[in-house]
Coordinates of C-alpha atoms and ligand atoms in Angstrom, one line a residue:
X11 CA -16.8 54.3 6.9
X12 CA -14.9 52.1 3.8
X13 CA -17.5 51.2 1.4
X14 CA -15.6 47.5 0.4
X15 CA -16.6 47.3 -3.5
X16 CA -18.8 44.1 -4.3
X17 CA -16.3 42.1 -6.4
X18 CA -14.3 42.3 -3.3
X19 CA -16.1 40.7 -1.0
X20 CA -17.1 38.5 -3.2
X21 CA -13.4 37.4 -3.4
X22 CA -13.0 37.8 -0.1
X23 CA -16.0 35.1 0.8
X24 CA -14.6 32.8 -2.0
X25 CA -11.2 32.8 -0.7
X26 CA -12.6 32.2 2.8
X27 CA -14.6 29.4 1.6
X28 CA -11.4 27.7 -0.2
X29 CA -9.3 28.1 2.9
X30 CA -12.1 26.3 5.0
X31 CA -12.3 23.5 1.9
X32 CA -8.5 22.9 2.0
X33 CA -8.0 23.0 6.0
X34 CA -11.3 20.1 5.8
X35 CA -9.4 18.2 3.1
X36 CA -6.1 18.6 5.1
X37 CA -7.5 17.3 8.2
X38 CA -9.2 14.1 6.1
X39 CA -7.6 10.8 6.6
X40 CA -8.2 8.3 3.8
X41 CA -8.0 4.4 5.1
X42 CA -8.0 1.9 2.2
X43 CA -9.8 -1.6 3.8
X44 CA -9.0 -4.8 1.4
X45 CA -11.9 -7.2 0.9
X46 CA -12.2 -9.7 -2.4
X47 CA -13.9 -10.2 -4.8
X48 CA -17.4 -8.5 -5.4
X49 CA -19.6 -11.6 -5.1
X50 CA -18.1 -12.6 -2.3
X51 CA -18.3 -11.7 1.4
X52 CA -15.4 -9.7 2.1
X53 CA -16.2 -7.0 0.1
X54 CA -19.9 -5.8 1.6
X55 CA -18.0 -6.5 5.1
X56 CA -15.6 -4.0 4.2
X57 CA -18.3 -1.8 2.8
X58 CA -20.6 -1.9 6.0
X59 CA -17.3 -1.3 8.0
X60 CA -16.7 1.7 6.2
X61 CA -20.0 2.9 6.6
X62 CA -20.2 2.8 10.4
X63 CA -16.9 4.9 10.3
X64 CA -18.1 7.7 7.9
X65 CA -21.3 7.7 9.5
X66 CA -19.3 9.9 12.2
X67 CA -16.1 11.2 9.9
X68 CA -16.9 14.7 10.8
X69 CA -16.1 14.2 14.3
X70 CA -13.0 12.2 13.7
X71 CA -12.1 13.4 9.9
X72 CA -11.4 9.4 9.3
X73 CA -12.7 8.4 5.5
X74 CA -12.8 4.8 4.7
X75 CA -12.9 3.5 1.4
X76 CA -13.2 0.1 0.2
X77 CA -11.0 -2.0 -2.3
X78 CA -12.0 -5.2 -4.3
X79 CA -8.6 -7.3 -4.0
X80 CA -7.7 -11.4 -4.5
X81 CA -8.3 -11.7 -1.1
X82 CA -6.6 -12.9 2.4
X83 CA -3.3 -13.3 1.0
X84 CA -3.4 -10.5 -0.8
X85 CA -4.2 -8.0 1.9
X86 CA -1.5 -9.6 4.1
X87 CA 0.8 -8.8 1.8
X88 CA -0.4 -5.1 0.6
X89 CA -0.9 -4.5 4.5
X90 CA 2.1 -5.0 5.7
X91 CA 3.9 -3.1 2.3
X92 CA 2.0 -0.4 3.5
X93 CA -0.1 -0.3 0.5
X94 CA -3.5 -0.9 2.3
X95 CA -4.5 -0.3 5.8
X96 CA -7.3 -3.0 6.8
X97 CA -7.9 -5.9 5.8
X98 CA -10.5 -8.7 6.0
X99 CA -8.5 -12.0 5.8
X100 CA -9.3 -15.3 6.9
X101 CA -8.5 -16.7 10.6
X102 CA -6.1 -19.4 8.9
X103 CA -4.3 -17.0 6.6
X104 CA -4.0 -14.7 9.5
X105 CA -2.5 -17.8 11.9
X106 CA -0.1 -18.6 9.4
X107 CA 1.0 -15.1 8.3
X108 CA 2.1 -14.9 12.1
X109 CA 3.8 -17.8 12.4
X110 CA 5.5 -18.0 9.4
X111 CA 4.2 -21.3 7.7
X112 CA 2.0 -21.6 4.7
X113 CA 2.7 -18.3 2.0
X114 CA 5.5 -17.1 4.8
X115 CA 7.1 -20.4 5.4
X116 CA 10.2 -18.9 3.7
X117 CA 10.0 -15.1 4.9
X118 CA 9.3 -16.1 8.6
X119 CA 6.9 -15.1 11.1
X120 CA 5.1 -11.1 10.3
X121 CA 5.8 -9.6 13.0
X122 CA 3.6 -6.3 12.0
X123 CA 0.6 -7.9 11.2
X124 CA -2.0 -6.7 14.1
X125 CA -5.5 -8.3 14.3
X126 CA -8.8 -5.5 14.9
X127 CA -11.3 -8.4 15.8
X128 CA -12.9 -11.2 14.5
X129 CA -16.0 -11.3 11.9
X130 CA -18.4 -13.9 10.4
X131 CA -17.6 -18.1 10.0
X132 CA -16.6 -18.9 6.7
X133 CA -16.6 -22.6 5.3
X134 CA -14.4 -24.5 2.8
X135 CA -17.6 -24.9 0.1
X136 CA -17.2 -26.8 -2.7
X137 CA -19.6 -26.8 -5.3
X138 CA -20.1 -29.2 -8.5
X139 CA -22.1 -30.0 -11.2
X140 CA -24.9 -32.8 -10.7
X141 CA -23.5 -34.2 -14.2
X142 CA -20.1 -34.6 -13.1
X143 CA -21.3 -36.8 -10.1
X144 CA -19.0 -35.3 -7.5
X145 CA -21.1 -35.9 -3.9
X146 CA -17.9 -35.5 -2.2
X147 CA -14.1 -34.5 -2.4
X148 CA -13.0 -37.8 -2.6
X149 CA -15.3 -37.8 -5.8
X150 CA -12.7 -35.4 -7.3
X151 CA -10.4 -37.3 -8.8
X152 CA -10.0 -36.8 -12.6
X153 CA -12.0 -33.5 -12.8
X154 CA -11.1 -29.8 -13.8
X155 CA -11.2 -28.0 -10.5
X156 CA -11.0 -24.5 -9.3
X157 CA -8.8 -23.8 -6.6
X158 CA -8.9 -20.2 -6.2
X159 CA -6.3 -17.9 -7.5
X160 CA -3.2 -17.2 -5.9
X161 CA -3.3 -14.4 -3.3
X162 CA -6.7 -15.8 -2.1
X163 CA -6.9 -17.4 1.4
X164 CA -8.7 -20.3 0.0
X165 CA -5.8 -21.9 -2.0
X166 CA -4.5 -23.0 0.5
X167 CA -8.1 -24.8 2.3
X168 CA -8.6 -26.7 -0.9
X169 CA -4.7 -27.8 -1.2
X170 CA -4.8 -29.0 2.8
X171 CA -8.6 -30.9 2.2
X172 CA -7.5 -32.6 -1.0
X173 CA -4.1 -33.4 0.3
X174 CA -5.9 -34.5 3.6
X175 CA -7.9 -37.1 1.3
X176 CA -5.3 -38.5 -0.4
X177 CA -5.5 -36.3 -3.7
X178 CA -2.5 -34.7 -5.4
X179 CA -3.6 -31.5 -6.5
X180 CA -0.8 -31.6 -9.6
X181 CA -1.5 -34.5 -10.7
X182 CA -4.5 -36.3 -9.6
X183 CA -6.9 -33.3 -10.8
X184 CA -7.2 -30.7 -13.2
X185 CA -6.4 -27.5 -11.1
X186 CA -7.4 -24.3 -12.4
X187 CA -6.4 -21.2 -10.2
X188 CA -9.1 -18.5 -11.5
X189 CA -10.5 -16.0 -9.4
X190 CA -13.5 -17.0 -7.4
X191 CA -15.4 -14.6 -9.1
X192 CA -15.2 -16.2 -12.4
X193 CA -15.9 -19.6 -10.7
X194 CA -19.6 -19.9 -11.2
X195 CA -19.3 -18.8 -14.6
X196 CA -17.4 -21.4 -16.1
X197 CA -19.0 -24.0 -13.8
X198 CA -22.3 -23.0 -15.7
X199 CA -20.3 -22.4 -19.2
X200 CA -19.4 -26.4 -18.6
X201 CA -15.6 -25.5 -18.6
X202 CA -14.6 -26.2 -14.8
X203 CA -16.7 -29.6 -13.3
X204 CA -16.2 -27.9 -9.7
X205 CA -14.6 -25.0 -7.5
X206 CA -13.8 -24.2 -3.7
X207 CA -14.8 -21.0 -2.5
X208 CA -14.0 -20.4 1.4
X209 CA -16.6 -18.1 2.1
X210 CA -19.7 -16.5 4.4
X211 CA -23.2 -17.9 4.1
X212 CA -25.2 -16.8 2.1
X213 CA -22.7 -15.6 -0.8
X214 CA -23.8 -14.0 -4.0
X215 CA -21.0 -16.2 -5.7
X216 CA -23.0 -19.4 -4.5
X217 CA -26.4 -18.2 -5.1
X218 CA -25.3 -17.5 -8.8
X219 CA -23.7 -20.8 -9.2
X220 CA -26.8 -22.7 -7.7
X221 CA -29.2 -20.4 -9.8
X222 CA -28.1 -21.4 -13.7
X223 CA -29.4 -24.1 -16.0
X224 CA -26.9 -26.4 -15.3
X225 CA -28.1 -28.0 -12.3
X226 CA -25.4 -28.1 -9.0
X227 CA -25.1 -29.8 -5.8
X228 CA -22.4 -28.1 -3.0
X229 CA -20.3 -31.2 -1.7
X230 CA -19.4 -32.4 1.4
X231 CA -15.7 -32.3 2.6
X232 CA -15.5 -34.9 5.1
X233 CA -13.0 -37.7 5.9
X234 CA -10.4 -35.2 7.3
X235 CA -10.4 -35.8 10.9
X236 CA -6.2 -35.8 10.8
X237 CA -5.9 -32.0 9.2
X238 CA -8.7 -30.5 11.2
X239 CA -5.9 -32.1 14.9
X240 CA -2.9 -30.7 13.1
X241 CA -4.7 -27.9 12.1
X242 CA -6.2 -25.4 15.5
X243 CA -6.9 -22.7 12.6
X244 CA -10.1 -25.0 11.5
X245 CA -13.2 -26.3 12.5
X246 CA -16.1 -28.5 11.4
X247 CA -19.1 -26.8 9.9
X248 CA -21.6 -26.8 8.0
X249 CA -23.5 -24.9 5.2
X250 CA -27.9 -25.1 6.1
X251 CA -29.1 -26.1 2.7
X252 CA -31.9 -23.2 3.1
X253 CA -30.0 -20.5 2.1
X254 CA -29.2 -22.2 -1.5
X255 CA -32.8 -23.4 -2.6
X256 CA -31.5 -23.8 -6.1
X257 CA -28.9 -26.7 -5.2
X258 CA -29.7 -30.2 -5.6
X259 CA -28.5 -30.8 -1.7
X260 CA -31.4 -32.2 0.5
X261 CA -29.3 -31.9 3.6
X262 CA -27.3 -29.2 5.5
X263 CA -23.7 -29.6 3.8
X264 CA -21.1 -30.6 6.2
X265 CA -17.7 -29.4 5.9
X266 CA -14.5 -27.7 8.0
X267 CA -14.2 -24.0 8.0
X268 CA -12.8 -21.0 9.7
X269 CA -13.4 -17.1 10.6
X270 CA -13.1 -13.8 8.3
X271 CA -11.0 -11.4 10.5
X272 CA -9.8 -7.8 10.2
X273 CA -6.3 -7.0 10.4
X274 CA -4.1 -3.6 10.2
X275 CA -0.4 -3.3 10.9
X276 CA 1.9 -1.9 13.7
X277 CA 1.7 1.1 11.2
X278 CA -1.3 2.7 11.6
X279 CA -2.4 4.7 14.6
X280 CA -3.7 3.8 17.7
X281 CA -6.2 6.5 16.9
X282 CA -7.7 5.1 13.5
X283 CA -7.3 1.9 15.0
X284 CA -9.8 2.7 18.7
X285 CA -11.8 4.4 16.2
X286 CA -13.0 1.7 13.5
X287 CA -13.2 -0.6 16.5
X288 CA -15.7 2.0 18.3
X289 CA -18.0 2.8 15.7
X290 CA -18.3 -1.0 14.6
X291 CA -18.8 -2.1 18.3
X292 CA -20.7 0.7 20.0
X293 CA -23.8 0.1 16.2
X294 CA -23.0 -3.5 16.6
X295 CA -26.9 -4.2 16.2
X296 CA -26.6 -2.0 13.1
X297 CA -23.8 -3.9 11.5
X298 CA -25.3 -6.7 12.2
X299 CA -28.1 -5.9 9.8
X300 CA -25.8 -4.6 6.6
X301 CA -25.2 -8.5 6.2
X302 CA -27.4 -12.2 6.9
X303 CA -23.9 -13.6 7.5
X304 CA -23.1 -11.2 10.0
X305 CA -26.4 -12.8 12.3
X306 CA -24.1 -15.1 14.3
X307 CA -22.1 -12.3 15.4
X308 CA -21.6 -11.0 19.4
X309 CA -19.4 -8.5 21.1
X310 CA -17.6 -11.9 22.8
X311 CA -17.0 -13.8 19.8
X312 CA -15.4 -11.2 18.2
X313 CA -12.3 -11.3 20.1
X314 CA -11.9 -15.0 19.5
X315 CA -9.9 -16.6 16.2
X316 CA -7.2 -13.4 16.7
X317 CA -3.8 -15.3 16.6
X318 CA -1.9 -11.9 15.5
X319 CA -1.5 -9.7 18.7
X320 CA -4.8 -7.5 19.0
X321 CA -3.5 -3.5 18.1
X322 CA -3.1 -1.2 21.0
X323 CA -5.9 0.9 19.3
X324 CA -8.3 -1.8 19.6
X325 CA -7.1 -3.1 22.9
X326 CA -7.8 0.6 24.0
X327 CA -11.6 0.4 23.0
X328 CA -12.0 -3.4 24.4
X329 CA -10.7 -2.1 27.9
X330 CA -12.7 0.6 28.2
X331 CA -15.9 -1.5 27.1
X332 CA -15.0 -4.1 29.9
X333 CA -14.6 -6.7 27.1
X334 CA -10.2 -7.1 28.1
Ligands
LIG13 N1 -12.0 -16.2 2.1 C1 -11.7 -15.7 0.7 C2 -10.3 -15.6 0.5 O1 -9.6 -14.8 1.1 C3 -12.5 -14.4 0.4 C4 -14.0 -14.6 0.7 C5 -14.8 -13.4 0.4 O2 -14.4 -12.5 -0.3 O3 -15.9 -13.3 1.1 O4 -9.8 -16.3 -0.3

């Protein structure tokens, strides 16, 4: 019998191995999901997401990473260039992105943009400094504002709620259009007097805002009854004081709101699409846990807030689950 020298198998096994390590990386799909910014909610959404689908990437090769972006408008926009796959955007953003009005009132209706499902409520929160005596928007008048930056959904929600109350956002206020990241740190630093943030409850943003020396109190928006019947994309709600001990509030916060949805695009495949939809929904009690603002969700009210057409891969999962 043919003795096979050692070197020789040993270069025989190596190039085995490497075969086997390129055919695994071949077969690898990488999705990038879009979120926000890091103290926000988007991004641990995305994150616990993208866990429940490499939890099982073995047996579907499907690798989801996670990207920090400016947010709803953003991920519209990277989505449907093709640049990102998913995206967490808001309910609003996602209404408007389909219909053409808002950000896409001169490009038209997006016909490509698909939604996945619907995730947790997010409210219009605006929080100020106790020194700047600001108990509610109308209060606003005069002051240095943040409004978010452009690319994030929330712009637009502080632009319809001051407009709604009778304030010109170019003129009556200071606007500032940093990123909601930055927000609490210059609210602290004494260089903005207040900022929106349309966000999930509890936020990390918030909780550092509430949590410096310069003492805060998160307003109410009300007084907008004639936006929130023009508008169908929003809803009262309000913000339990509980979760932010270190505000000045005494009472739950009211204020209008709406949903943080996933999207894709007519794109991707019905595959990668039924599969991110499966492994969320089949660990729903899981992903439930990854985040305290994820508590309110159900199977039901996941499908609701979708004004994009739902993607065939999804549909395919919420048929066979009884749900369509
Ligand atoms: N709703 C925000 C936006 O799109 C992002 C919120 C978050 O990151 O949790 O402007």
């Amino acid at each position: 019998m043919k003795k096979f020298s050692f070197p020789f198998i040993i270069l025989t096994i190596s190039l085995f191995l490497g075969v086997t390590l390129v055919q695994a990386q071949v077969k690898s799909t990488f999705i990038s999901i879009g979120t926000g910014g890091i103290t926000g909610v988007y991004y641990p959404t995305g994150g616990a997401i993208a866990k429940m689908v490499n939890r099982t990437k073995k047996d579907h090769h499907i690798h989801a990473v996670v990207e920090s972006t400016g947010g709803s408008v953003f991920n519209v926009k990277a989505i449907l260039a093709g640049t990102l796959q998913f995206g967490v955007i808001q309910s609003d953003t996602q209404f408007m992105a389909t219909n053409g009005i808002g950000e896409w009132k001169d490009k038209g209706p997006q016909s490509t943009l698909r939604s996945v499902f619907a995730l947790h409520p997010e409210a219009v929160t605006l929080v100020a400094a106790s020194d700047a005596e600001i108990k509610n928007i109308h209060d606003l008048r005069g002051k240095r504002v943040n409004l978010g930056n452009l690319g994030s959904g929330q712009r637009q929600n502080a632009i319809d709620a001051l407009t709604a109350v009778g304030i010109d956002y170019t003129k009556d206020i200071k606007a500032e259009s940093i990123r909601a990241l930055d927000a609490p740190g210059m609210l602290q630093e004494h260089r903005i007097d207040a900022f929106f943030y349309t966000v999930g409850h509890p936020s990390g943003a918030i909780k550092e805002a509430t949590s410096g020396a310069r003492k805060v109190i998160i307003a109410d928006i009300t007084g907008i009854d004639t936006l929130l019947e023009q508008a169908p994309y929003y809803t009262k709600t309000t913000i339990p004081v509980k979760l932010y001990p270190g505000t000045e509030n005494v009472k739950d916060i009211q204020t209008f709101g709406a949903k943080a949805t996933l999207v894709t695009s007519t794109k991707v495949s019905d595959e990668i699409v039924y599969t991110i939809t499966r492994e969320v929904f089949e660990n729903l009690e899981s992903f439930k846990k990854m985040h305290p603002a994820f508590s309110t969700l159900t199977k039901e009210n996941m499908l609701t807030g979708l004004s994009a057409p739902i993607h065939p891969g999804a549909m395919k999962y919420y048929k066979e689950a009884g749900l369509k």
